[in-house]
PDB file of C-alpha atoms and ligand atoms in Angstrom:
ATOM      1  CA  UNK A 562      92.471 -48.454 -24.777  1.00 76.00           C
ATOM      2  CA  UNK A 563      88.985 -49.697 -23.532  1.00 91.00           C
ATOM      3  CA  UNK A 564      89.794 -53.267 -21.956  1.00 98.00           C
ATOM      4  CA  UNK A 565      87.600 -55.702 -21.181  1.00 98.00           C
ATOM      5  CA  UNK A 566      87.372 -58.908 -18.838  1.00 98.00           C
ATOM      6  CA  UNK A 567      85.391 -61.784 -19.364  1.00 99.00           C
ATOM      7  CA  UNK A 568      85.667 -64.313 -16.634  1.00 99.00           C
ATOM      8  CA  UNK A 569      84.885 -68.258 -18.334  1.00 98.00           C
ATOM      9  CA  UNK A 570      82.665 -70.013 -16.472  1.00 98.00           C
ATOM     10  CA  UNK A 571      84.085 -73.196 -17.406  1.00 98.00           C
ATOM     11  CA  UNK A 572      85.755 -72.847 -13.791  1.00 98.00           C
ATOM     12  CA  UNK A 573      82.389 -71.084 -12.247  1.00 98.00           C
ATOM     13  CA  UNK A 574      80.257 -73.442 -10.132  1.00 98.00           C
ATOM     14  CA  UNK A 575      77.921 -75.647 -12.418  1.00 98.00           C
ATOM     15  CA  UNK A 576      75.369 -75.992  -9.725  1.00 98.00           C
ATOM     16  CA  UNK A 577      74.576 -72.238  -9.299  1.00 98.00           C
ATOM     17  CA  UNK A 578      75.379 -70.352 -12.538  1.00 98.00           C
ATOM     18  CA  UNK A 579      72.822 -68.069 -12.965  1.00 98.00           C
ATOM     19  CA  UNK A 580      74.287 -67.101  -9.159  1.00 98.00           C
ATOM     20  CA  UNK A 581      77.746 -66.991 -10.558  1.00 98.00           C
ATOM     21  CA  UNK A 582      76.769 -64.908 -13.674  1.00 98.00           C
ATOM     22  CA  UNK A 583      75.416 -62.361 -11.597  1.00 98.00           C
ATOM     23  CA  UNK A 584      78.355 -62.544  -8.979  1.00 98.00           C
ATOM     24  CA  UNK A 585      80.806 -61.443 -11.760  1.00 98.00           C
ATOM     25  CA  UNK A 586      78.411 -59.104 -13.371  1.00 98.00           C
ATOM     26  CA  UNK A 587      78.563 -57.110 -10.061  1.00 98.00           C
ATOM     27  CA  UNK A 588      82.308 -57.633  -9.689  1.00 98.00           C
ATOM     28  CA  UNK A 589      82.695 -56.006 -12.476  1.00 98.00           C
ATOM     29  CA  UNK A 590      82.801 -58.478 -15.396  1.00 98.00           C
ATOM     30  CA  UNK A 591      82.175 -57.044 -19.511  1.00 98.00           C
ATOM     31  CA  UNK A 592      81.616 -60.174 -20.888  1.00 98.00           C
ATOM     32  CA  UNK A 593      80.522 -63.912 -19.622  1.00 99.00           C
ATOM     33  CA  UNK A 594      82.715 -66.005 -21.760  1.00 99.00           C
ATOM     34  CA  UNK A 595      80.819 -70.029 -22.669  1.00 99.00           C
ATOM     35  CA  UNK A 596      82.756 -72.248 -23.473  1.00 98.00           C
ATOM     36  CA  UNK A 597      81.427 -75.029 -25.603  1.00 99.00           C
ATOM     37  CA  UNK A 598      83.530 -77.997 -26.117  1.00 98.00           C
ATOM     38  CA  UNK A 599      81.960 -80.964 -28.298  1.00 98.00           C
ATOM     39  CA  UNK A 600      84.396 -83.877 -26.889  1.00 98.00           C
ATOM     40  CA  UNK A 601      85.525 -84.370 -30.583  1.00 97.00           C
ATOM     41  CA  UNK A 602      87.582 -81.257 -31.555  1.00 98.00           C
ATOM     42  CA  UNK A 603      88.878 -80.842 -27.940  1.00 98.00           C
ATOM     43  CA  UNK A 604      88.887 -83.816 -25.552  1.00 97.00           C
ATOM     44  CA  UNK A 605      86.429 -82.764 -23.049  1.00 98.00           C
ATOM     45  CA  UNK A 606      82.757 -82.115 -22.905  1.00 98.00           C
ATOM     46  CA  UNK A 607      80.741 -79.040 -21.800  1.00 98.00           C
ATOM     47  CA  UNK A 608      77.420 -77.488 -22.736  1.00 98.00           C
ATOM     48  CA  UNK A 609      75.052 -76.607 -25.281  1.00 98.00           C
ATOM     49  CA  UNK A 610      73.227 -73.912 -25.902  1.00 98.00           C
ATOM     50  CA  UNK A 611      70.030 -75.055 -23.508  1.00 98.00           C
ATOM     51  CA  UNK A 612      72.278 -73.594 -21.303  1.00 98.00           C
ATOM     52  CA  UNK A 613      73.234 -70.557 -22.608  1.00 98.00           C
ATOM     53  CA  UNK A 614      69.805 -69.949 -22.688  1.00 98.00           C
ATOM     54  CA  UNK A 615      69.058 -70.606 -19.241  1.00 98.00           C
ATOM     55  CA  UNK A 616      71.489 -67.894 -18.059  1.00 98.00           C
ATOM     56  CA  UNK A 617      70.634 -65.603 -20.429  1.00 98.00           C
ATOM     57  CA  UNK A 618      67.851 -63.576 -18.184  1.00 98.00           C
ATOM     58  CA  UNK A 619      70.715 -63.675 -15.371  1.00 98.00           C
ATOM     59  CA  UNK A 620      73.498 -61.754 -17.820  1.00 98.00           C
ATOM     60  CA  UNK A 621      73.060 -57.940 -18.388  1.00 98.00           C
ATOM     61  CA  UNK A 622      76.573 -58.244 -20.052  1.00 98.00           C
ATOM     62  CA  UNK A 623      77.009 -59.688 -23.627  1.00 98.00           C
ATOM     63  CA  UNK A 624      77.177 -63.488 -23.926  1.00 99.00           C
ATOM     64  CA  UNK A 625      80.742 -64.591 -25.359  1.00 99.00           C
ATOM     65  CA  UNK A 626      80.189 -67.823 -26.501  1.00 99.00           C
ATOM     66  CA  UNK A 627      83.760 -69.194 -27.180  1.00 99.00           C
ATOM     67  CA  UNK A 628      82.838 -72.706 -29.768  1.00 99.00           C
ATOM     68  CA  UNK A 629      85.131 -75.600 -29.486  1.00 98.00           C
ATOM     69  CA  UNK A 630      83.339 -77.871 -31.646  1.00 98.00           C
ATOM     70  CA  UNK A 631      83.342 -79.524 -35.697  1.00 98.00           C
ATOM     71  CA  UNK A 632      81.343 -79.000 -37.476  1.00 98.00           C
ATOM     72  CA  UNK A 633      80.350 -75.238 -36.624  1.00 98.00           C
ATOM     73  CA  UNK A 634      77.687 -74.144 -38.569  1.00 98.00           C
ATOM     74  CA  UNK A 635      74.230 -75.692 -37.075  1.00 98.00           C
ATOM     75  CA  UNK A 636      75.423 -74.354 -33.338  1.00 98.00           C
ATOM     76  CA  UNK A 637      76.161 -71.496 -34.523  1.00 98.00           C
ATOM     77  CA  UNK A 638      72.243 -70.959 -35.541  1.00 98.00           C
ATOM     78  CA  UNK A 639      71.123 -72.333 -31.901  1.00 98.00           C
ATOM     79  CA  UNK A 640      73.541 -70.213 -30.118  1.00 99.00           C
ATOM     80  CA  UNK A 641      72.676 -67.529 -31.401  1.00 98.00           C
ATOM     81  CA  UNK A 642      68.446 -68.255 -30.829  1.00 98.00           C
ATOM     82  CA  UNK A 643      70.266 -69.098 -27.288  1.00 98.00           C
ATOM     83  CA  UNK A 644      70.974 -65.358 -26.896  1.00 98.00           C
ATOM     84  CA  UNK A 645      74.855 -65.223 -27.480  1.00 99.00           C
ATOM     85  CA  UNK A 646      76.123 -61.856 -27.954  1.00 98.00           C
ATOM     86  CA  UNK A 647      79.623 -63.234 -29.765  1.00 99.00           C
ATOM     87  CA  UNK A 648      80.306 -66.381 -31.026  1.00 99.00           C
ATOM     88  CA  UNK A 649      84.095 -67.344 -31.914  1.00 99.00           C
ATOM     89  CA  UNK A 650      85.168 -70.378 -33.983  1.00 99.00           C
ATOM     90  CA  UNK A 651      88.079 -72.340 -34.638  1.00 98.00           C
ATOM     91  CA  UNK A 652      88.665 -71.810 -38.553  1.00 98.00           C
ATOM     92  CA  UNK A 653      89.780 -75.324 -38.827  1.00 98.00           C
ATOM     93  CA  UNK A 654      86.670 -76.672 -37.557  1.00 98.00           C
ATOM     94  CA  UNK A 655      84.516 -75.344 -40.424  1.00 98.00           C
ATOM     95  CA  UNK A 656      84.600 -76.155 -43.969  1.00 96.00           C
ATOM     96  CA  UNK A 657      83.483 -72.740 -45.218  1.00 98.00           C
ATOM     97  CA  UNK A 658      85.065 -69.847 -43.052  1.00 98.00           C
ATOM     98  CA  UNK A 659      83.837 -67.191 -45.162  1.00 98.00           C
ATOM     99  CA  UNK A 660      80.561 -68.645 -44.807  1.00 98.00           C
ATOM    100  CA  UNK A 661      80.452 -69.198 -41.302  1.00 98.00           C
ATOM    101  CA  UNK A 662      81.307 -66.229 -40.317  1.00 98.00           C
ATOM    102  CA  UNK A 663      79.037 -64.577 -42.212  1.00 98.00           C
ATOM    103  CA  UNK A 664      75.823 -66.866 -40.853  1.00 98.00           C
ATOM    104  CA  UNK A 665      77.217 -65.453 -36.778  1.00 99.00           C
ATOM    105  CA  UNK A 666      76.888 -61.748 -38.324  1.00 98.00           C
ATOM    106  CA  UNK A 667      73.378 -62.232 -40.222  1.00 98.00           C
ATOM    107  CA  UNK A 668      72.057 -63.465 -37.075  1.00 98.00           C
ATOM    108  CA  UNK A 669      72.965 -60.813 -35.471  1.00 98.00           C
ATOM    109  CA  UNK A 670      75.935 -61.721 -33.398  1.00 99.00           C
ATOM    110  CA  UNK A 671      79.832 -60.191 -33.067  1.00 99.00           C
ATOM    111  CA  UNK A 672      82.163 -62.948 -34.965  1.00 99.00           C
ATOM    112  CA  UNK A 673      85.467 -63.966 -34.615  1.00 98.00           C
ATOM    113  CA  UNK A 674      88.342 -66.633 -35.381  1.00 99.00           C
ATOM    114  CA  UNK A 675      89.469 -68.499 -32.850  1.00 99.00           C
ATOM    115  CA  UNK A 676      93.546 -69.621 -32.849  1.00 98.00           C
ATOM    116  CA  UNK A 677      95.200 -72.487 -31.456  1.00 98.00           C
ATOM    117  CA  UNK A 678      99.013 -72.050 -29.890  1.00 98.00           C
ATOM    118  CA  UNK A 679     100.245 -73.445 -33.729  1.00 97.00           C
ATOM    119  CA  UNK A 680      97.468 -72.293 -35.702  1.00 98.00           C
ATOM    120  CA  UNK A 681      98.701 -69.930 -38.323  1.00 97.00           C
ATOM    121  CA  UNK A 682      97.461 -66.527 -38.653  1.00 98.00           C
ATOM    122  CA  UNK A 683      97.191 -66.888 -42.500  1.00 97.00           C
ATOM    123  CA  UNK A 684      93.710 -67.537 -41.681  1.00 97.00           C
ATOM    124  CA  UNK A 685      93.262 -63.615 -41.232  1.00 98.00           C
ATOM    125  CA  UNK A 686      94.545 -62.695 -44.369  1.00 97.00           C
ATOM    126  CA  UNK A 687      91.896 -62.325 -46.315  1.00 96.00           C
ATOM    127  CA  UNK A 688      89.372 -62.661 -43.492  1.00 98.00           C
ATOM    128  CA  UNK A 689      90.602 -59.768 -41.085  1.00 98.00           C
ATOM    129  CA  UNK A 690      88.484 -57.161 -42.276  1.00 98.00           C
ATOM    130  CA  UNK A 691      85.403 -58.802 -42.200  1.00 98.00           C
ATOM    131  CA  UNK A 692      85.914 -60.356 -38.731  1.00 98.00           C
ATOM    132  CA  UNK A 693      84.672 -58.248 -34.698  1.00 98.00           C
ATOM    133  CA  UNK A 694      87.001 -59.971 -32.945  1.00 98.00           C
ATOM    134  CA  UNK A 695      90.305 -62.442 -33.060  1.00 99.00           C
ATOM    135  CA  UNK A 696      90.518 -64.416 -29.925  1.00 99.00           C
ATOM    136  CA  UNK A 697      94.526 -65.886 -29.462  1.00 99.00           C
ATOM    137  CA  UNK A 698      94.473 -68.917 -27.123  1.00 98.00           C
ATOM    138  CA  UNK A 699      97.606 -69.165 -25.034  1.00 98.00           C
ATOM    139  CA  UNK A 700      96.730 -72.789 -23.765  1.00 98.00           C
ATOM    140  CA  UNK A 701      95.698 -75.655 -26.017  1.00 98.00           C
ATOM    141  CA  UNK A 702      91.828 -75.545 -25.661  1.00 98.00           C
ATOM    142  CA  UNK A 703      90.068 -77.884 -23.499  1.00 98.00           C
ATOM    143  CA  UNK A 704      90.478 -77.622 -20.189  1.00 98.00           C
ATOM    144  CA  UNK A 705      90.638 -74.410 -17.461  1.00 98.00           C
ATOM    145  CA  UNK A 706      93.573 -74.074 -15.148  1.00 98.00           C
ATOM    146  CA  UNK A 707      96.641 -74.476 -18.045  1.00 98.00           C
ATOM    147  CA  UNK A 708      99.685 -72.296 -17.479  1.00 98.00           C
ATOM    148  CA  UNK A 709      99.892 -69.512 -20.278  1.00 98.00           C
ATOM    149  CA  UNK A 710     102.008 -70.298 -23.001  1.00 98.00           C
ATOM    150  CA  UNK A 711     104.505 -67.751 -23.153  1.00 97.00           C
ATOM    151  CA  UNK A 712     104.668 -67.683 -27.204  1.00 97.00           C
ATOM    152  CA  UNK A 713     101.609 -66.408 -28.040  1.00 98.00           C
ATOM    153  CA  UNK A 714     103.194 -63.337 -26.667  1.00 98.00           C
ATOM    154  CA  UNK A 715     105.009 -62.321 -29.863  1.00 98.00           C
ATOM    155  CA  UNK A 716     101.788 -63.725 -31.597  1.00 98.00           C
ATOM    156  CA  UNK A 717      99.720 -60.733 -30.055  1.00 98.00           C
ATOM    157  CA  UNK A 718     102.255 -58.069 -31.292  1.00 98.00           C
ATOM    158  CA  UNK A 719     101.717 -59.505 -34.635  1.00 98.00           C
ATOM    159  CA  UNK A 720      97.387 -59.519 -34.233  1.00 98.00           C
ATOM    160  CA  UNK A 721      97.600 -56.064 -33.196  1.00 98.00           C
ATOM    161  CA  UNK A 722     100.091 -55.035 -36.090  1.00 98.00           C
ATOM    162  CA  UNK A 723      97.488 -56.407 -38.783  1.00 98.00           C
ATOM    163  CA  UNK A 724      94.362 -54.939 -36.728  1.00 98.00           C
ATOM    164  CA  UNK A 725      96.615 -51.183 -36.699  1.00 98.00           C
ATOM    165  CA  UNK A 726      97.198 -51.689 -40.343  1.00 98.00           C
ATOM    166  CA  UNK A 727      93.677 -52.452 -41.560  1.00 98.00           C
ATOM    167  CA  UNK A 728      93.119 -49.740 -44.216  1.00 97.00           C
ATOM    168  CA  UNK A 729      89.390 -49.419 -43.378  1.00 97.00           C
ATOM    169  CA  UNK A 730      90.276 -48.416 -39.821  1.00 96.00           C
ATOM    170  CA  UNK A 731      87.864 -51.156 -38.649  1.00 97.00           C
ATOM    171  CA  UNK A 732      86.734 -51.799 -35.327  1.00 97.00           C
ATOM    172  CA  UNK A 733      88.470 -55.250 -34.398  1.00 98.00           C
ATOM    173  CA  UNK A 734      88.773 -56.408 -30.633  1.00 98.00           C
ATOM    174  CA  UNK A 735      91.918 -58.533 -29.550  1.00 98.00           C
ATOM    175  CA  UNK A 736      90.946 -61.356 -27.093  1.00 99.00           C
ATOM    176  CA  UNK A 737      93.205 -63.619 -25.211  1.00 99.00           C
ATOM    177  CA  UNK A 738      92.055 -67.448 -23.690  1.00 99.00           C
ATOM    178  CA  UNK A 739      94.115 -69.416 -20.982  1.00 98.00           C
ATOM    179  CA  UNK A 740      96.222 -68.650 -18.568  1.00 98.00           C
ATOM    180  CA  UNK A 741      95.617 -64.890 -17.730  1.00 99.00           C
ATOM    181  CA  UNK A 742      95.695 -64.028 -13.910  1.00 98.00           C
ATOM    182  CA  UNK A 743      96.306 -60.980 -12.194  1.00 98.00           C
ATOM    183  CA  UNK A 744     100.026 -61.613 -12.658  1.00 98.00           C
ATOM    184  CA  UNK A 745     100.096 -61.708 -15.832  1.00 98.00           C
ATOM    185  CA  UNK A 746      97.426 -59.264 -17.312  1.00 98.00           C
ATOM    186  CA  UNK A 747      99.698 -56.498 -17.897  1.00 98.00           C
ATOM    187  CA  UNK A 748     102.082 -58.036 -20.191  1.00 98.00           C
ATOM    188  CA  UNK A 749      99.216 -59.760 -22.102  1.00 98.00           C
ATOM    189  CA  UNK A 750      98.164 -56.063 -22.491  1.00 98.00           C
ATOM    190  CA  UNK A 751     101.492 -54.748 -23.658  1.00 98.00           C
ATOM    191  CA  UNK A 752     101.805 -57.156 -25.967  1.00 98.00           C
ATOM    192  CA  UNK A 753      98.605 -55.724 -27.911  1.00 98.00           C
ATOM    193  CA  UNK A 754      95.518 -57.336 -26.309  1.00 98.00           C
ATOM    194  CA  UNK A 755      92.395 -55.369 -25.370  1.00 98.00           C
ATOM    195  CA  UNK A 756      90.024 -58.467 -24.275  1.00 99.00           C
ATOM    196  CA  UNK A 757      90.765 -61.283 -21.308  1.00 99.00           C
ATOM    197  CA  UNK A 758      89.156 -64.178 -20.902  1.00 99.00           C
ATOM    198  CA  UNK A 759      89.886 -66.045 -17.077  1.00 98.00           C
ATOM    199  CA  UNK A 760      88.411 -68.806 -15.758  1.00 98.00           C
ATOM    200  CA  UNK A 761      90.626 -70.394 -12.730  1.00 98.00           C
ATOM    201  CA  UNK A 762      92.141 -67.035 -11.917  1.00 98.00           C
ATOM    202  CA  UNK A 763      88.398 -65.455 -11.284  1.00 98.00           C
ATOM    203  CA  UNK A 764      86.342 -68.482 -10.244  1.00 98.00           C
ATOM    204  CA  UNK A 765      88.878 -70.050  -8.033  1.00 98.00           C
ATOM    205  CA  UNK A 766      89.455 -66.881  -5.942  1.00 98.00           C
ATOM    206  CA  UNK A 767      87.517 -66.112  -2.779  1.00 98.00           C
ATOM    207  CA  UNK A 768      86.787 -62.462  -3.929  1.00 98.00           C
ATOM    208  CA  UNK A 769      85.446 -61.768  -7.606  1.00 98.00           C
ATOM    209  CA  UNK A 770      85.649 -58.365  -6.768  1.00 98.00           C
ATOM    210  CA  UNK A 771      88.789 -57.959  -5.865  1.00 98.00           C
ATOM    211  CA  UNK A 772      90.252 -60.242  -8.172  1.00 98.00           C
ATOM    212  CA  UNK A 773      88.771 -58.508 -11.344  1.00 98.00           C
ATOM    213  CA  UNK A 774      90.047 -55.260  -9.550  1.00 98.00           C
ATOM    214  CA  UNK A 775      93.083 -56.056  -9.256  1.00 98.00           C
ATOM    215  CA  UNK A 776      93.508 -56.924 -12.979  1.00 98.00           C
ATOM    216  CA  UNK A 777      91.982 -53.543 -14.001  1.00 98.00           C
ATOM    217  CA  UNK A 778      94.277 -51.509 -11.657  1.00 98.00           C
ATOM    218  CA  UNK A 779      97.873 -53.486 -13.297  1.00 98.00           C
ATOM    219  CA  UNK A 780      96.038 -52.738 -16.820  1.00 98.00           C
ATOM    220  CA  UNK A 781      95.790 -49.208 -15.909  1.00 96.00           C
ATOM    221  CA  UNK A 782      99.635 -49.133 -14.413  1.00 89.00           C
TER     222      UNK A 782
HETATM  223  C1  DX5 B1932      90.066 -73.432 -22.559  1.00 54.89           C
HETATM  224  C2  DX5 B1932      88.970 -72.407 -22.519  1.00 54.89           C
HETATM  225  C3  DX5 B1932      89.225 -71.265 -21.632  1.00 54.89           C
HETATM  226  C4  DX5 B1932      89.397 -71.615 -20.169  1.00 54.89           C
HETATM  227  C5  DX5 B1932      90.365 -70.636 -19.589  1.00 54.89           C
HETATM  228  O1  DX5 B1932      89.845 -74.285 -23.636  1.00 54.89           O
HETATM  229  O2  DX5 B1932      88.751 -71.881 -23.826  1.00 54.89           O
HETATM  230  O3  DX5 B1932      88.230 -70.263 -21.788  1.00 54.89           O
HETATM  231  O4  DX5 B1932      88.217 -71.556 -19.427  1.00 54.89           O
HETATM  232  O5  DX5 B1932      90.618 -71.020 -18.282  1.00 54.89           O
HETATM  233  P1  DX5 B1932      91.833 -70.433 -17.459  1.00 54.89           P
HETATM  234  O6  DX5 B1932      91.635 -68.949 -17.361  1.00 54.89           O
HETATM  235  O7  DX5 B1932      91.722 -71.139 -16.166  1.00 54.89           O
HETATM  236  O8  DX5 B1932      93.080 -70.773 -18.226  1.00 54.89           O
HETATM  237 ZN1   ZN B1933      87.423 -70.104 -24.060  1.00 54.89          ZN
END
């Protein structure tokens, strides 16, 4: 199993982030994970995509831009000219899933569904197929630093069941959001994930490096 990490810069230092992209780039990061949060769908306020663009000539590594916003569709467009590499969406934030996910692909970007703790996964059943990625949060979105929410466990078993079953054999990465540290990492992995976001665990450690190492050596235990 190829894993990958994508430290969230919602914890990274605001003042310097073209600094702190590259930090984790050389630590070792696959993905920068941006979280946008639209103080409407999730109580709290980020940024927009002048800002994606501004650390786009700083990231080597693909852009996962993680949207936590209603309605979707007209960000998805700017993110997108903003030089995301992914963009993920909240199903119940858009009126037209089918069609949403469709605009992230024809402009040229990975797409994926984004679940809450009690979203339902019937939202994959007829979208599954046609999705790159399905990104489980394990805290309620909105703010870094939660404690992982130990239910989403059996909720990852179930992801990577459907994914193993898809008839087409298609290409369909498992991401987990909130609460993943080097503690837990392993288990998250166990339970069927391939893709970790971390924010607090990453950014609030002295040592990128060896933080980010020491979640790819208890992956590879
Ligand atoms: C929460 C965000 C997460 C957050 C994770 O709404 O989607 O990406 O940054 O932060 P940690 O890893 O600190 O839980
Ligand atoms: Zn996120």
């Amino acid at each position: 199993m190829a894993y990958r990490i994508a430290p969230s810069l919602l914890s990274a230092d605001f003042a310097r982030l073209g600094e702190e992209v590259r930090a984790v780039q050389d630590a070792g990061a696959d993905l920068i994970h941006f979280d946008v949060m639209d103080n409407h769908y999730v109580p709290n306020l980020t940024v927009g995509p002048v800002v994606c663009a501004a650390i786009r000539p700083h990231a080597k590594v693909p852009i996962d831009v993680h949207l936590m916003v209603r309605p979707v569709d007209a960000l998805v467009v700017e993110f997108a000219r903003a030089g995301a590499g992914i963009i993920t969406f909240h199903p119940e934030a858009s009126d037209h899933v089918d069609r949403t996910v469709a605009l992230i692909q024809e402009h040229g970007c990975k797409a994926g569904l984004v679940f809450n703790p009690a979203t339902p996964l019937q939202w994959l059943d007829h979208m599954l197929d046609r999705l790159d990625i399905v990104l489980l949060m394990s805290v309620n979105p909105g703010f870094g630093g939660q404690k992982f929410i130990a239910s989403a466990l059996p909720k990852i078993a179930e992801v990577r069941r459907r994914i193993d079953a898809l008839p087409s054999g298609r290409e369909v990465w498992l991401e987990v959001d909130g609460g993943v540290k080097v503690e837990n990492i392993a288990e998250i992995a166990r339970a069927g994930a391939d893709t970790f976001v971390s924010g607090s665990a990453i950014f609030g450690s002295a040592d990128y490096r060896a933080t980010i190492g020491a979640m790819r050596r208890n992956l590879a235990a």
